[in-house]
mmCIF file of C-alpha atoms in Angstrom:
data_model
loop_
_atom_site.group_PDB
_atom_site.id
_atom_site.type_symbol
_atom_site.label_atom_id
_atom_site.label_comp_id
_atom_site.label_asym_id
_atom_site.label_seq_id
_atom_site.Cartn_x
_atom_site.Cartn_y
_atom_site.Cartn_z
ATOM 1 C CA ILE A 1 52.781 155.495 142.847
ATOM 2 C CA SER A 2 54.331 152.468 141.154
ATOM 3 C CA ILE A 3 56.409 152.636 137.974
ATOM 4 C CA TYR A 4 57.447 149.422 136.278
ATOM 5 C CA PRO A 5 59.468 147.920 134.756
ATOM 6 C CA ASN A 6 62.467 149.956 135.784
ATOM 7 C CA PRO A 7 64.841 149.704 133.938
ATOM 8 C CA ALA A 8 62.606 149.601 130.860
ATOM 9 C CA ASP A 9 63.093 148.988 127.149
ATOM 10 C CA ASP A 10 59.859 149.955 125.391
ATOM 11 C CA TYR A 11 57.007 150.802 127.766
ATOM 12 C CA LEU A 12 56.574 152.155 131.283
ATOM 13 C CA THR A 13 53.453 151.477 133.309
ATOM 14 C CA ILE A 14 52.503 154.004 135.961
ATOM 15 C CA SER A 15 49.865 153.060 138.518
ATOM 16 C CA ASN A 16 48.361 154.731 141.547
ATOM 17 C CA ASN A 17 46.041 152.711 143.777
ATOM 18 C CA ASN A 18 44.566 155.635 145.717
ATOM 19 C CA THR A 19 43.647 158.409 143.294
ATOM 20 C CA GLY A 20 43.599 158.870 139.553
ATOM 21 C CA ILE A 21 46.646 159.963 137.598
ATOM 22 C CA GLU A 22 46.081 163.360 136.027
ATOM 23 C CA THR A 23 49.414 164.289 134.408
ATOM 24 C CA ILE A 24 52.611 162.456 133.452
ATOM 25 C CA GLN A 25 55.756 164.414 132.576
ATOM 26 C CA LEU A 26 59.093 162.948 131.500
ATOM 27 C CA TYR A 27 62.294 164.999 131.822
ATOM 28 C CA SER A 28 65.912 164.469 130.868
ATOM 29 C CA VAL A 29 68.455 164.745 133.690
ATOM 30 C CA LEU A 30 69.215 168.230 132.304
ATOM 31 C CA GLY A 31 65.617 169.276 132.984
ATOM 32 C CA ASN A 32 64.321 169.247 129.405
ATOM 33 C CA ASN A 33 60.651 168.265 129.116
ATOM 34 C CA ILE A 34 60.639 165.286 126.729
ATOM 35 C CA PHE A 35 57.067 164.032 127.088
ATOM 36 C CA GLU A 36 53.836 165.194 128.694
ATOM 37 C CA LYS A 37 50.400 163.624 128.869
ATOM 38 C CA THR A 38 47.493 165.380 130.594
ATOM 39 C CA ASP A 39 43.829 164.749 131.405
ATOM 40 C CA ILE A 40 44.379 161.032 131.985
ATOM 41 C CA ASN A 41 41.991 160.438 134.939
ATOM 42 C CA SER A 42 42.920 156.775 135.318
ATOM 43 C CA LEU A 43 44.521 154.636 138.016
ATOM 44 C CA SER A 44 47.001 153.199 135.509
ATOM 45 C CA GLU A 45 48.669 154.427 132.326
ATOM 46 C CA SER A 46 51.369 153.100 129.974
ATOM 47 C CA ILE A 47 53.721 155.258 127.949
ATOM 48 C CA ASN A 48 55.926 154.291 125.027
ATOM 49 C CA ILE A 49 59.592 155.138 125.581
ATOM 50 C CA SER A 50 61.044 152.981 122.792
ATOM 51 C CA ASN A 51 62.098 156.038 120.760
ATOM 52 C CA LEU A 52 64.183 157.521 123.599
ATOM 53 C CA PRO A 53 67.937 157.022 123.805
ATOM 54 C CA SER A 54 69.280 154.904 126.656
ATOM 55 C CA GLY A 55 69.870 156.852 129.845
ATOM 56 C CA ILE A 56 68.404 158.191 133.061
ATOM 57 C CA TYR A 57 65.168 160.207 133.082
ATOM 58 C CA LEU A 58 62.909 161.785 135.682
ATOM 59 C CA LEU A 59 59.217 160.937 135.615
ATOM 60 C CA LYS A 60 56.843 163.332 137.382
ATOM 61 C CA VAL A 61 53.318 162.117 138.124
ATOM 62 C CA ILE A 62 50.539 164.426 139.345
ATOM 63 C CA ASP A 63 47.412 162.813 140.762
ATOM 64 C CA SER A 64 43.845 164.079 140.728
ATOM 65 C CA GLU A 65 44.355 165.657 144.162
ATOM 66 C CA LYS A 66 47.265 167.748 142.755
ATOM 67 C CA ARG A 67 49.909 165.794 144.708
ATOM 68 C CA ASN A 68 53.034 164.976 142.762
ATOM 69 C CA ALA A 69 55.843 162.469 142.888
ATOM 70 C CA THR A 70 59.051 162.374 140.889
ATOM 71 C CA LYS A 71 60.830 159.080 140.235
ATOM 72 C CA ARG A 72 64.074 158.255 138.461
ATOM 73 C CA ILE A 73 63.746 155.793 135.611
ATOM 74 C CA ILE A 74 66.333 154.064 133.463
ATOM 75 C CA LYS A 75 65.822 153.484 129.762
ATOM 76 C CA ARG A 76 67.894 150.554 128.459
#
C-alpha cells in the first residue's frame, strides 16, 4: 500500500497495486476515529484532509481480501 504525499497539506492518495481498497480509516494519535470511508472497491482513492489540524495521524487501510495496514501520516 502506498500513501502519498506524506507529509500532506490537502489531499492524501492511497493506492494498492494488488487488490482493491475496501475501507479507509483515519485516527488521531489518541485513537479517535476522525474519518472513515467504506465500500470503495478501487485500487486508488484520494481523501481530503485540508480541514484537519496539523499533526500526526494513523491511516488504516483494509483491502478486499480483509488484510489491513496502518501507516503514520503527517498533516502540515
